[in-house]
JSON list of C-alpha atoms in Angstrom, two decimals:
[
{"chain": "A", "resi": 1, "resn": "MET", "atom": "CA", "xyz": [0.00, 0.00, 0.00]},
{"chain": "A", "resi": 2, "resn": "GLY", "atom": "CA", "xyz": [3.05, 2.20, -0.04]},
{"chain": "A", "resi": 3, "resn": "MET", "atom": "CA", "xyz": [2.55, 3.32, 3.58]},
{"chain": "A", "resi": 4, "resn": "LYS", "atom": "CA", "xyz": [5.85, 2.09, 4.97]},
{"chain": "A", "resi": 5, "resn": "GLY", "atom": "CA", "xyz": [7.45, 4.81, 7.01]},
{"chain": "A", "resi": 6, "resn": "ARG", "atom": "CA", "xyz": [4.29, 6.81, 7.74]},
{"chain": "A", "resi": 7, "resn": "LEU", "atom": "CA", "xyz": [4.47, 8.60, 11.06]},
{"chain": "A", "resi": 8, "resn": "ALA", "atom": "CA", "xyz": [2.82, 6.68, 13.86]},
{"chain": "A", "resi": 9, "resn": "LEU", "atom": "CA", "xyz": [-0.39, 7.86, 15.42]},
{"chain": "A", "resi": 10, "resn": "GLY", "atom": "CA", "xyz": [-1.03, 7.70, 19.15]},
{"chain": "A", "resi": 11, "resn": "ALA", "atom": "CA", "xyz": [-1.70, 9.76, 22.23]},
{"chain": "A", "resi": 12, "resn": "VAL", "atom": "CA", "xyz": [1.01, 11.66, 24.03]},
{"chain": "A", "resi": 13, "resn": "VAL", "atom": "CA", "xyz": [1.14, 12.13, 27.76]},
{"chain": "A", "resi": 14, "resn": "GLY", "atom": "CA", "xyz": [2.97, 15.39, 28.29]},
{"chain": "A", "resi": 15, "resn": "VAL", "atom": "CA", "xyz": [5.61, 14.88, 25.58]},
{"chain": "A", "resi": 16, "resn": "VAL", "atom": "CA", "xyz": [5.89, 14.62, 21.83]},
{"chain": "A", "resi": 17, "resn": "VAL", "atom": "CA", "xyz": [6.13, 11.01, 20.74]},
{"chain": "A", "resi": 18, "resn": "ILE", "atom": "CA", "xyz": [8.49, 10.34, 17.86]},
{"chain": "A", "resi": 19, "resn": "GLY", "atom": "CA", "xyz": [6.71, 7.87, 15.58]},
{"chain": "A", "resi": 20, "resn": "VAL", "atom": "CA", "xyz": [9.63, 6.91, 13.31]},
{"chain": "A", "resi": 21, "resn": "VAL", "atom": "CA", "xyz": [12.17, 4.76, 15.09]},
{"chain": "A", "resi": 22, "resn": "SER", "atom": "CA", "xyz": [15.47, 3.18, 14.18]},
{"chain": "A", "resi": 23, "resn": "ALA", "atom": "CA", "xyz": [15.68, -0.32, 12.73]},
{"chain": "A", "resi": 24, "resn": "ASN", "atom": "CA", "xyz": [17.86, -3.43, 13.02]},
{"chain": "A", "resi": 25, "resn": "ALA", "atom": "CA", "xyz": [17.59, -3.68, 16.81]},
{"chain": "A", "resi": 26, "resn": "ASP", "atom": "CA", "xyz": [17.90, -6.84, 18.90]},
{"chain": "A", "resi": 27, "resn": "ALA", "atom": "CA", "xyz": [15.15, -7.42, 21.48]},
{"chain": "A", "resi": 28, "resn": "ASN", "atom": "CA", "xyz": [16.63, -9.08, 24.58]},
{"chain": "A", "resi": 29, "resn": "GLY", "atom": "CA", "xyz": [14.58, -10.71, 27.27]},
{"chain": "A", "resi": 30, "resn": "ARG", "atom": "CA", "xyz": [11.77, -11.85, 25.02]},
{"chain": "A", "resi": 31, "resn": "GLY", "atom": "CA", "xyz": [8.97, -13.92, 26.47]},
{"chain": "A", "resi": 32, "resn": "GLY", "atom": "CA", "xyz": [8.18, -17.54, 25.67]},
{"chain": "A", "resi": 33, "resn": "GLU", "atom": "CA", "xyz": [4.43, -17.49, 25.07]},
{"chain": "A", "resi": 34, "resn": "ASP", "atom": "CA", "xyz": [2.96, -19.88, 22.48]},
{"chain": "A", "resi": 35, "resn": "GLY", "atom": "CA", "xyz": [0.35, -18.79, 19.95]},
{"chain": "A", "resi": 36, "resn": "SER", "atom": "CA", "xyz": [-2.81, -20.76, 19.25]},
{"chain": "A", "resi": 37, "resn": "ALA", "atom": "CA", "xyz": [-4.77, -18.66, 16.74]},
{"chain": "A", "resi": 38, "resn": "THR", "atom": "CA", "xyz": [-4.95, -19.86, 13.17]},
{"chain": "A", "resi": 39, "resn": "THR", "atom": "CA", "xyz": [-5.18, -18.01, 9.89]},
{"chain": "A", "resi": 40, "resn": "LYS", "atom": "CA", "xyz": [-7.53, -18.47, 6.96]},
{"chain": "A", "resi": 41, "resn": "GLY", "atom": "CA", "xyz": [-6.36, -17.70, 3.47]},
{"chain": "A", "resi": 42, "resn": "SER", "atom": "CA", "xyz": [-2.73, -16.78, 4.17]},
{"chain": "A", "resi": 43, "resn": "GLY", "atom": "CA", "xyz": [-1.25, -20.14, 3.21]},
{"chain": "A", "resi": 44, "resn": "PRO", "atom": "CA", "xyz": [0.51, -22.73, 5.38]},
{"chain": "A", "resi": 45, "resn": "ALA", "atom": "CA", "xyz": [1.90, -21.50, 8.67]},
{"chain": "A", "resi": 46, "resn": "ARG", "atom": "CA", "xyz": [5.67, -21.18, 8.68]},
{"chain": "A", "resi": 47, "resn": "ALA", "atom": "CA", "xyz": [8.03, -21.83, 11.55]},
{"chain": "A", "resi": 48, "resn": "VAL", "atom": "CA", "xyz": [9.41, -18.87, 13.49]},
{"chain": "A", "resi": 49, "resn": "GLY", "atom": "CA", "xyz": [12.02, -20.50, 15.70]},
{"chain": "A", "resi": 50, "resn": "GLU", "atom": "CA", "xyz": [9.94, -23.10, 17.53]},
{"chain": "A", "resi": 51, "resn": "LYS", "atom": "CA", "xyz": [6.69, -21.23, 16.93]},
{"chain": "A", "resi": 52, "resn": "LYS", "atom": "CA", "xyz": [4.27, -21.15, 14.01]},
{"chain": "A", "resi": 53, "resn": "ALA", "atom": "CA", "xyz": [3.70, -17.97, 12.08]},
{"chain": "A", "resi": 54, "resn": "ALA", "atom": "CA", "xyz": [0.10, -16.79, 12.15]},
{"chain": "A", "resi": 55, "resn": "PHE", "atom": "CA", "xyz": [0.56, -14.62, 9.07]},
{"chain": "A", "resi": 56, "resn": "ASP", "atom": "CA", "xyz": [3.25, -13.00, 6.94]},
{"chain": "A", "resi": 57, "resn": "GLY", "atom": "CA", "xyz": [5.10, -9.81, 7.78]},
{"chain": "A", "resi": 58, "resn": "ASP", "atom": "CA", "xyz": [4.12, -8.25, 4.44]},
{"chain": "A", "resi": 59, "resn": "GLY", "atom": "CA", "xyz": [0.61, -7.76, 3.12]},
{"chain": "A", "resi": 60, "resn": "ASP", "atom": "CA", "xyz": [-2.92, -6.52, 3.72]},
{"chain": "A", "resi": 61, "resn": "PHE", "atom": "CA", "xyz": [-5.07, -8.89, 5.79]},
{"chain": "A", "resi": 62, "resn": "GLU", "atom": "CA", "xyz": [-8.84, -8.77, 6.24]},
{"chain": "A", "resi": 63, "resn": "VAL", "atom": "CA", "xyz": [-9.82, -9.30, 9.85]},
{"chain": "A", "resi": 64, "resn": "GLY", "atom": "CA", "xyz": [-12.17, -12.26, 10.21]},
{"chain": "A", "resi": 65, "resn": "THR", "atom": "CA", "xyz": [-11.20, -13.65, 6.79]},
{"chain": "A", "resi": 66, "resn": "ASP", "atom": "CA", "xyz": [-7.41, -13.71, 6.59]},
{"chain": "A", "resi": 67, "resn": "ILE", "atom": "CA", "xyz": [-6.64, -13.30, 10.29]},
{"chain": "A", "resi": 68, "resn": "ARG", "atom": "CA", "xyz": [-8.58, -13.69, 13.50]},
{"chain": "A", "resi": 69, "resn": "PRO", "atom": "CA", "xyz": [-8.89, -10.98, 16.14]},
{"chain": "A", "resi": 70, "resn": "GLY", "atom": "CA", "xyz": [-6.30, -11.38, 18.86]},
{"chain": "A", "resi": 71, "resn": "THR", "atom": "CA", "xyz": [-2.87, -10.29, 20.01]},
{"chain": "A", "resi": 72, "resn": "TYR", "atom": "CA", "xyz": [0.12, -10.90, 17.76]},
{"chain": "A", "resi": 73, "resn": "ARG", "atom": "CA", "xyz": [3.88, -10.49, 18.09]},
{"chain": "A", "resi": 74, "resn": "THR", "atom": "CA", "xyz": [6.63, -9.83, 15.57]},
{"chain": "A", "resi": 75, "resn": "SER", "atom": "CA", "xyz": [10.31, -10.04, 16.44]},
{"chain": "A", "resi": 76, "resn": "GLY", "atom": "CA", "xyz": [11.03, -6.95, 14.38]},
{"chain": "A", "resi": 77, "resn": "ASN", "atom": "CA", "xyz": [11.94, -5.67, 10.98]},
{"chain": "A", "resi": 78, "resn": "ALA", "atom": "CA", "xyz": [13.02, -7.94, 8.14]},
{"chain": "A", "resi": 79, "resn": "ASP", "atom": "CA", "xyz": [15.02, -5.31, 6.24]},
{"chain": "A", "resi": 80, "resn": "GLY", "atom": "CA", "xyz": [14.69, -1.69, 7.21]},
{"chain": "A", "resi": 81, "resn": "ALA", "atom": "CA", "xyz": [11.75, -0.37, 9.22]},
{"chain": "A", "resi": 82, "resn": "CYS", "atom": "CA", "xyz": [8.80, -2.62, 10.06]},
{"chain": "A", "resi": 83, "resn": "TYR", "atom": "CA", "xyz": [5.53, -0.73, 9.63]},
{"chain": "A", "resi": 84, "resn": "TRP", "atom": "CA", "xyz": [2.04, -1.93, 10.63]},
{"chain": "A", "resi": 85, "resn": "GLU", "atom": "CA", "xyz": [-1.41, -0.42, 10.86]},
{"chain": "A", "resi": 86, "resn": "ARG", "atom": "CA", "xyz": [-4.91, -1.25, 12.04]},
{"chain": "A", "resi": 87, "resn": "ALA", "atom": "CA", "xyz": [-7.66, 0.27, 9.87]},
{"chain": "A", "resi": 88, "resn": "GLU", "atom": "CA", "xyz": [-11.43, 0.53, 9.96]},
{"chain": "A", "resi": 89, "resn": "ASP", "atom": "CA", "xyz": [-11.71, 0.05, 6.18]},
{"chain": "A", "resi": 90, "resn": "ALA", "atom": "CA", "xyz": [-9.60, -0.64, 3.10]},
{"chain": "A", "resi": 91, "resn": "SER", "atom": "CA", "xyz": [-9.77, 2.87, 1.64]},
{"chain": "A", "resi": 92, "resn": "GLY", "atom": "CA", "xyz": [-6.16, 3.66, 2.50]},
{"chain": "A", "resi": 93, "resn": "ASP", "atom": "CA", "xyz": [-7.22, 7.10, 3.75]},
{"chain": "A", "resi": 94, "resn": "THR", "atom": "CA", "xyz": [-5.54, 8.55, 6.81]},
{"chain": "A", "resi": 95, "resn": "ASP", "atom": "CA", "xyz": [-8.94, 8.92, 8.45]},
{"chain": "A", "resi": 96, "resn": "SER", "atom": "CA", "xyz": [-9.41, 5.15, 8.36]},
{"chain": "A", "resi": 97, "resn": "LEU", "atom": "CA", "xyz": [-6.35, 4.51, 10.55]},
{"chain": "A", "resi": 98, "resn": "LEU", "atom": "CA", "xyz": [-7.07, 3.26, 14.05]},
{"chain": "A", "resi": 99, "resn": "ALA", "atom": "CA", "xyz": [-3.43, 2.80, 15.09]},
{"chain": "A", "resi": 100, "resn": "ASN", "atom": "CA", "xyz": [-0.02, 2.31, 13.47]},
{"chain": "A", "resi": 101, "resn": "ASP", "atom": "CA", "xyz": [3.67, 2.18, 14.28]},
{"chain": "A", "resi": 102, "resn": "ASN", "atom": "CA", "xyz": [7.17, 2.03, 12.84]},
{"chain": "A", "resi": 103, "resn": "VAL", "atom": "CA", "xyz": [8.92, -0.75, 14.74]},
{"chain": "A", "resi": 104, "resn": "SER", "atom": "CA", "xyz": [12.43, -1.47, 15.91]},
{"chain": "A", "resi": 105, "resn": "GLY", "atom": "CA", "xyz": [12.82, -4.74, 17.77]},
{"chain": "A", "resi": 106, "resn": "THR", "atom": "CA", "xyz": [9.79, -6.65, 19.05]},
{"chain": "A", "resi": 107, "resn": "SER", "atom": "CA", "xyz": [6.23, -5.39, 18.70]},
{"chain": "A", "resi": 108, "resn": "TYR", "atom": "CA", "xyz": [2.88, -6.60, 20.04]},
{"chain": "A", "resi": 109, "resn": "VAL", "atom": "CA", "xyz": [-0.41, -5.60, 18.44]},
{"chain": "A", "resi": 110, "resn": "THR", "atom": "CA", "xyz": [-3.98, -6.45, 19.43]},
{"chain": "A", "resi": 111, "resn": "VAL", "atom": "CA", "xyz": [-6.25, -6.73, 16.38]},
{"chain": "A", "resi": 112, "resn": "LYS", "atom": "CA", "xyz": [-9.87, -6.16, 17.40]},
{"chain": "A", "resi": 113, "resn": "ALA", "atom": "CA", "xyz": [-12.96, -7.81, 15.96]},
{"chain": "A", "resi": 114, "resn": "THR", "atom": "CA", "xyz": [-14.19, -4.39, 14.85]},
{"chain": "A", "resi": 115, "resn": "ASP", "atom": "CA", "xyz": [-11.03, -3.79, 12.78]},
{"chain": "A", "resi": 116, "resn": "LYS", "atom": "CA", "xyz": [-11.41, -4.40, 9.05]},
{"chain": "A", "resi": 117, "resn": "VAL", "atom": "CA", "xyz": [-7.84, -4.50, 7.72]},
{"chain": "A", "resi": 118, "resn": "PHE", "atom": "CA", "xyz": [-4.41, -5.11, 9.23]},
{"chain": "A", "resi": 119, "resn": "THR", "atom": "CA", "xyz": [-1.43, -4.04, 7.11]},
{"chain": "A", "resi": 120, "resn": "SER", "atom": "CA", "xyz": [2.15, -5.10, 7.69]},
{"chain": "A", "resi": 121, "resn": "SER", "atom": "CA", "xyz": [5.22, -4.05, 5.69]},
{"chain": "A", "resi": 122, "resn": "GLY", "atom": "CA", "xyz": [8.87, -5.00, 6.18]},
{"chain": "A", "resi": 123, "resn": "CYS", "atom": "CA", "xyz": [8.11, -6.96, 9.37]},
{"chain": "A", "resi": 124, "resn": "LYS", "atom": "CA", "xyz": [9.12, -10.45, 10.36]},
{"chain": "A", "resi": 125, "resn": "ASP", "atom": "CA", "xyz": [6.23, -12.93, 10.43]},
{"chain": "A", "resi": 126, "resn": "TRP", "atom": "CA", "xyz": [3.60, -12.43, 13.12]},
{"chain": "A", "resi": 127, "resn": "GLU", "atom": "CA", "xyz": [2.85, -15.13, 15.70]},
{"chain": "A", "resi": 128, "resn": "ALA", "atom": "CA", "xyz": [-0.23, -15.38, 17.90]},
{"chain": "A", "resi": 129, "resn": "VAL", "atom": "CA", "xyz": [0.15, -14.67, 21.61]},
{"chain": "A", "resi": 130, "resn": "ASP", "atom": "CA", "xyz": [-1.62, -16.49, 24.44]},
{"chain": "A", "resi": 131, "resn": "ALA", "atom": "CA", "xyz": [-2.88, -13.71, 26.68]},
{"chain": "A", "resi": 132, "resn": "LYS", "atom": "CA", "xyz": [-2.61, -15.92, 29.78]},
{"chain": "A", "resi": 133, "resn": "ALA", "atom": "CA", "xyz": [0.86, -17.32, 29.12]},
{"chain": "A", "resi": 134, "resn": "GLN", "atom": "CA", "xyz": [3.77, -16.44, 31.39]},
{"chain": "A", "resi": 135, "resn": "GLY", "atom": "CA", "xyz": [7.45, -16.51, 30.58]},
{"chain": "A", "resi": 136, "resn": "SER", "atom": "CA", "xyz": [10.72, -16.12, 32.46]},
{"chain": "A", "resi": 137, "resn": "PRO", "atom": "CA", "xyz": [10.87, -12.34, 32.85]},
{"chain": "A", "resi": 138, "resn": "ALA", "atom": "CA", "xyz": [14.28, -10.70, 32.57]},
{"chain": "A", "resi": 139, "resn": "THR", "atom": "CA", "xyz": [15.62, -7.82, 34.64]},
{"chain": "A", "resi": 140, "resn": "LYS", "atom": "CA", "xyz": [17.37, -6.07, 31.76]},
{"chain": "A", "resi": 141, "resn": "MET", "atom": "CA", "xyz": [16.38, -5.18, 28.22]},
{"chain": "A", "resi": 142, "resn": "ALA", "atom": "CA", "xyz": [17.80, -3.72, 25.06]},
{"chain": "A", "resi": 143, "resn": "GLY", "atom": "CA", "xyz": [17.27, 0.02, 24.87]},
{"chain": "A", "resi": 144, "resn": "ASP", "atom": "CA", "xyz": [16.17, -0.22, 21.24]},
{"chain": "A", "resi": 145, "resn": "GLY", "atom": "CA", "xyz": [14.37, -3.53, 21.74]},
{"chain": "A", "resi": 146, "resn": "GLY", "atom": "CA", "xyz": [10.82, -2.35, 21.09]},
{"chain": "A", "resi": 147, "resn": "MET", "atom": "CA", "xyz": [7.92, -3.68, 23.18]},
{"chain": "A", "resi": 148, "resn": "PHE", "atom": "CA", "xyz": [8.30, -5.97, 26.15]},
{"chain": "A", "resi": 149, "resn": "ARG", "atom": "CA", "xyz": [5.45, -7.79, 27.86]},
{"chain": "A", "resi": 150, "resn": "VAL", "atom": "CA", "xyz": [5.45, -7.17, 31.61]},
{"chain": "A", "resi": 151, "resn": "GLY", "atom": "CA", "xyz": [5.50, -10.40, 33.61]},
{"chain": "A", "resi": 152, "resn": "ALA", "atom": "CA", "xyz": [6.52, -12.48, 30.59]},
{"chain": "A", "resi": 153, "resn": "ASP", "atom": "CA", "xyz": [9.42, -10.69, 28.86]},
{"chain": "A", "resi": 154, "resn": "ILE", "atom": "CA", "xyz": [10.47, -8.37, 31.68]},
{"chain": "A", "resi": 155, "resn": "ALA", "atom": "CA", "xyz": [9.84, -8.25, 35.42]},
{"chain": "A", "resi": 156, "resn": "PRO", "atom": "CA", "xyz": [8.13, -5.27, 37.08]},
{"chain": "A", "resi": 157, "resn": "GLY", "atom": "CA", "xyz": [10.43, -2.92, 38.96]},
{"chain": "A", "resi": 158, "resn": "THR", "atom": "CA", "xyz": [12.52, 0.21, 38.63]},
{"chain": "A", "resi": 159, "resn": "TYR", "atom": "CA", "xyz": [14.86, 0.37, 35.63]},
{"chain": "A", "resi": 160, "resn": "ARG", "atom": "CA", "xyz": [17.67, 2.73, 34.70]},
{"chain": "A", "resi": 161, "resn": "SER", "atom": "CA", "xyz": [19.08, 3.63, 31.29]},
{"chain": "A", "resi": 162, "resn": "THR", "atom": "CA", "xyz": [22.17, 5.78, 30.84]},
{"chain": "A", "resi": 163, "resn": "GLY", "atom": "CA", "xyz": [20.38, 7.73, 28.14]},
{"chain": "A", "resi": 164, "resn": "ASN", "atom": "CA", "xyz": [19.91, 8.02, 24.41]},
{"chain": "A", "resi": 165, "resn": "THR", "atom": "CA", "xyz": [22.02, 6.26, 21.79]},
{"chain": "A", "resi": 166, "resn": "ASP", "atom": "CA", "xyz": [21.80, 8.87, 19.03]},
{"chain": "A", "resi": 167, "resn": "ASP", "atom": "CA", "xyz": [18.54, 10.78, 18.89]},
{"chain": "A", "resi": 168, "resn": "LEU", "atom": "CA", "xyz": [16.04, 11.01, 21.72]},
{"chain": "A", "resi": 169, "resn": "CYS", "atom": "CA", "xyz": [15.45, 8.00, 23.95]},
{"chain": "A", "resi": 170, "resn": "TYR", "atom": "CA", "xyz": [11.70, 7.29, 24.09]},
{"chain": "A", "resi": 171, "resn": "TRP", "atom": "CA", "xyz": [9.97, 5.01, 26.62]},
{"chain": "A", "resi": 172, "resn": "GLU", "atom": "CA", "xyz": [6.33, 4.18, 27.19]},
{"chain": "A", "resi": 173, "resn": "ARG", "atom": "CA", "xyz": [4.30, 2.27, 29.77]},
{"chain": "A", "resi": 174, "resn": "SER", "atom": "CA", "xyz": [1.04, 0.95, 28.32]},
{"chain": "A", "resi": 175, "resn": "LYS", "atom": "CA", "xyz": [-2.02, -0.91, 29.53]},
{"chain": "A", "resi": 176, "resn": "ASP", "atom": "CA", "xyz": [-2.63, -2.90, 26.33]},
{"chain": "A", "resi": 177, "resn": "ALA", "atom": "CA", "xyz": [-1.33, -3.56, 22.81]},
{"chain": "A", "resi": 178, "resn": "ALA", "atom": "CA", "xyz": [-4.10, -1.75, 20.93]},
{"chain": "A", "resi": 179, "resn": "HIS", "atom": "CA", "xyz": [-1.86, 1.32, 20.51]},
{"chain": "A", "resi": 180, "resn": "GLY", "atom": "CA", "xyz": [-4.90, 3.58, 20.79]},
{"chain": "A", "resi": 181, "resn": "PRO", "atom": "CA", "xyz": [-5.12, 7.00, 22.45]},
{"chain": "A", "resi": 182, "resn": "ASP", "atom": "CA", "xyz": [-6.08, 5.41, 25.76]},
{"chain": "A", "resi": 183, "resn": "SER", "atom": "CA", "xyz": [-3.33, 2.76, 25.73]},
{"chain": "A", "resi": 184, "resn": "ILE", "atom": "CA", "xyz": [-0.54, 4.96, 27.10]},
{"chain": "A", "resi": 185, "resn": "LEU", "atom": "CA", "xyz": [-0.17, 5.14, 30.88]},
{"chain": "A", "resi": 186, "resn": "ALA", "atom": "CA", "xyz": [2.99, 7.26, 30.82]},
{"chain": "A", "resi": 187, "resn": "ASN", "atom": "CA", "xyz": [5.79, 8.14, 28.41]},
{"chain": "A", "resi": 188, "resn": "ALA", "atom": "CA", "xyz": [8.78, 10.44, 27.95]},
{"chain": "A", "resi": 189, "resn": "ASN", "atom": "CA", "xyz": [11.47, 11.58, 25.55]},
{"chain": "A", "resi": 190, "resn": "VAL", "atom": "CA", "xyz": [14.80, 11.47, 27.37]},
{"chain": "A", "resi": 191, "resn": "THR", "atom": "CA", "xyz": [18.28, 12.89, 26.98]},
{"chain": "A", "resi": 192, "resn": "GLY", "atom": "CA", "xyz": [20.80, 11.62, 29.48]},
{"chain": "A", "resi": 193, "resn": "THR", "atom": "CA", "xyz": [19.97, 9.19, 32.28]},
{"chain": "A", "resi": 194, "resn": "ALA", "atom": "CA", "xyz": [16.44, 7.79, 32.49]},
{"chain": "A", "resi": 195, "resn": "VAL", "atom": "CA", "xyz": [14.73, 6.05, 35.40]},
{"chain": "A", "resi": 196, "resn": "VAL", "atom": "CA", "xyz": [11.26, 4.49, 35.20]},
{"chain": "A", "resi": 197, "resn": "THR", "atom": "CA", "xyz": [9.23, 2.21, 37.46]},
{"chain": "A", "resi": 198, "resn": "ILE", "atom": "CA", "xyz": [7.26, -0.47, 35.63]},
{"chain": "A", "resi": 199, "resn": "SER", "atom": "CA", "xyz": [4.22, -1.51, 37.64]},
{"chain": "A", "resi": 200, "resn": "PRO", "atom": "CA", "xyz": [3.01, -5.13, 37.93]},
{"chain": "A", "resi": 201, "resn": "THR", "atom": "CA", "xyz": [-0.31, -3.88, 36.54]},
{"chain": "A", "resi": 202, "resn": "ASP", "atom": "CA", "xyz": [1.35, -2.50, 33.39]},
{"chain": "A", "resi": 203, "resn": "ALA", "atom": "CA", "xyz": [0.85, -4.67, 30.33]},
{"chain": "A", "resi": 204, "resn": "TYR", "atom": "CA", "xyz": [3.75, -3.56, 28.13]},
{"chain": "A", "resi": 205, "resn": "PHE", "atom": "CA", "xyz": [6.86, -1.39, 28.15]},
{"chain": "A", "resi": 206, "resn": "LYS", "atom": "CA", "xyz": [8.18, 0.17, 24.95]},
{"chain": "A", "resi": 207, "resn": "THR", "atom": "CA", "xyz": [11.69, 1.52, 24.46]},
{"chain": "A", "resi": 208, "resn": "THR", "atom": "CA", "xyz": [13.45, 2.94, 21.40]},
{"chain": "A", "resi": 209, "resn": "GLY", "atom": "CA", "xyz": [16.62, 4.96, 20.90]},
{"chain": "A", "resi": 210, "resn": "CYS", "atom": "CA", "xyz": [17.72, 4.34, 24.49]},
{"chain": "A", "resi": 211, "resn": "LYS", "atom": "CA", "xyz": [20.78, 2.69, 25.93]},
{"chain": "A", "resi": 212, "resn": "ASP", "atom": "CA", "xyz": [20.15, -0.66, 27.61]},
{"chain": "A", "resi": 213, "resn": "TRP", "atom": "CA", "xyz": [17.97, -0.78, 30.73]},
{"chain": "A", "resi": 214, "resn": "LYS", "atom": "CA", "xyz": [18.88, -2.60, 33.95]},
{"chain": "A", "resi": 215, "resn": "GLN", "atom": "CA", "xyz": [16.67, -3.16, 36.98]},
{"chain": "A", "resi": 216, "resn": "THR", "atom": "CA", "xyz": [17.81, -1.28, 40.07]},
{"chain": "A", "resi": 217, "resn": "ALA", "atom": "CA", "xyz": [14.98, -2.11, 42.49]}
]
C-alpha cells in the first residue's frame, strides 16, 4: 500500500512522541508465550524459531477472513523499518487509521474484531500470543528492543538507562497492545539518564533509541 514509514499515530502524555524509530535492533529478554490462533487464506503457517507464524510480515489482511482478532507479536523488521497499521476500512485514507507504528525490535499488536484490515510491511512474520501465558521475565532489556510484555518478557520494577544512543530515547508504559489513544499510561522523551518504574499492573513497556535498561529495584 506504499505506507511504509508513515508517522505513527497515538496519544502523548505530556511529551511529543516520535513515531519513526530506528531499525535493526535486537530485542533481549523476550517472552516464551505460544500462539494458538490460526489463519484463513494466508497459506501454510511457517516456523518462526519453535513457533508457528500466524501470518506473513508483508501484506494486507482482512480481519475475520485472513486473520482472526487477537494479540500478535513480531520479532522486528526484516530489512529496514517494520511498519504496521490497524484500519477501519480498506480505503487507504488517513482517516481510516485506528493505530499504526514504525517498529524497531519486538512489537505486540492487538487486532480487534471491529477492525477491518491489518497491514504489515517489512516486518518479520507475526505469531499469535496467548494472553494468559507467562514466561521467564528478565531484569534487563535492550534500549532499542521495542515492546516488552510485563511479567513475561520483563519483570516489574525500577529500571535505569544511561540515556539516548543517538537521537532522543523514548519510553512508554502501556495498559494494552491496541496502541490507541487510551493505551498509554505514561511516556517520555529522554536525553541523558532515564529512570522508570514499571508496575506489575502495566501490560507492556516500549523503548526505542535508548541505551540498555537494567533493573535497580
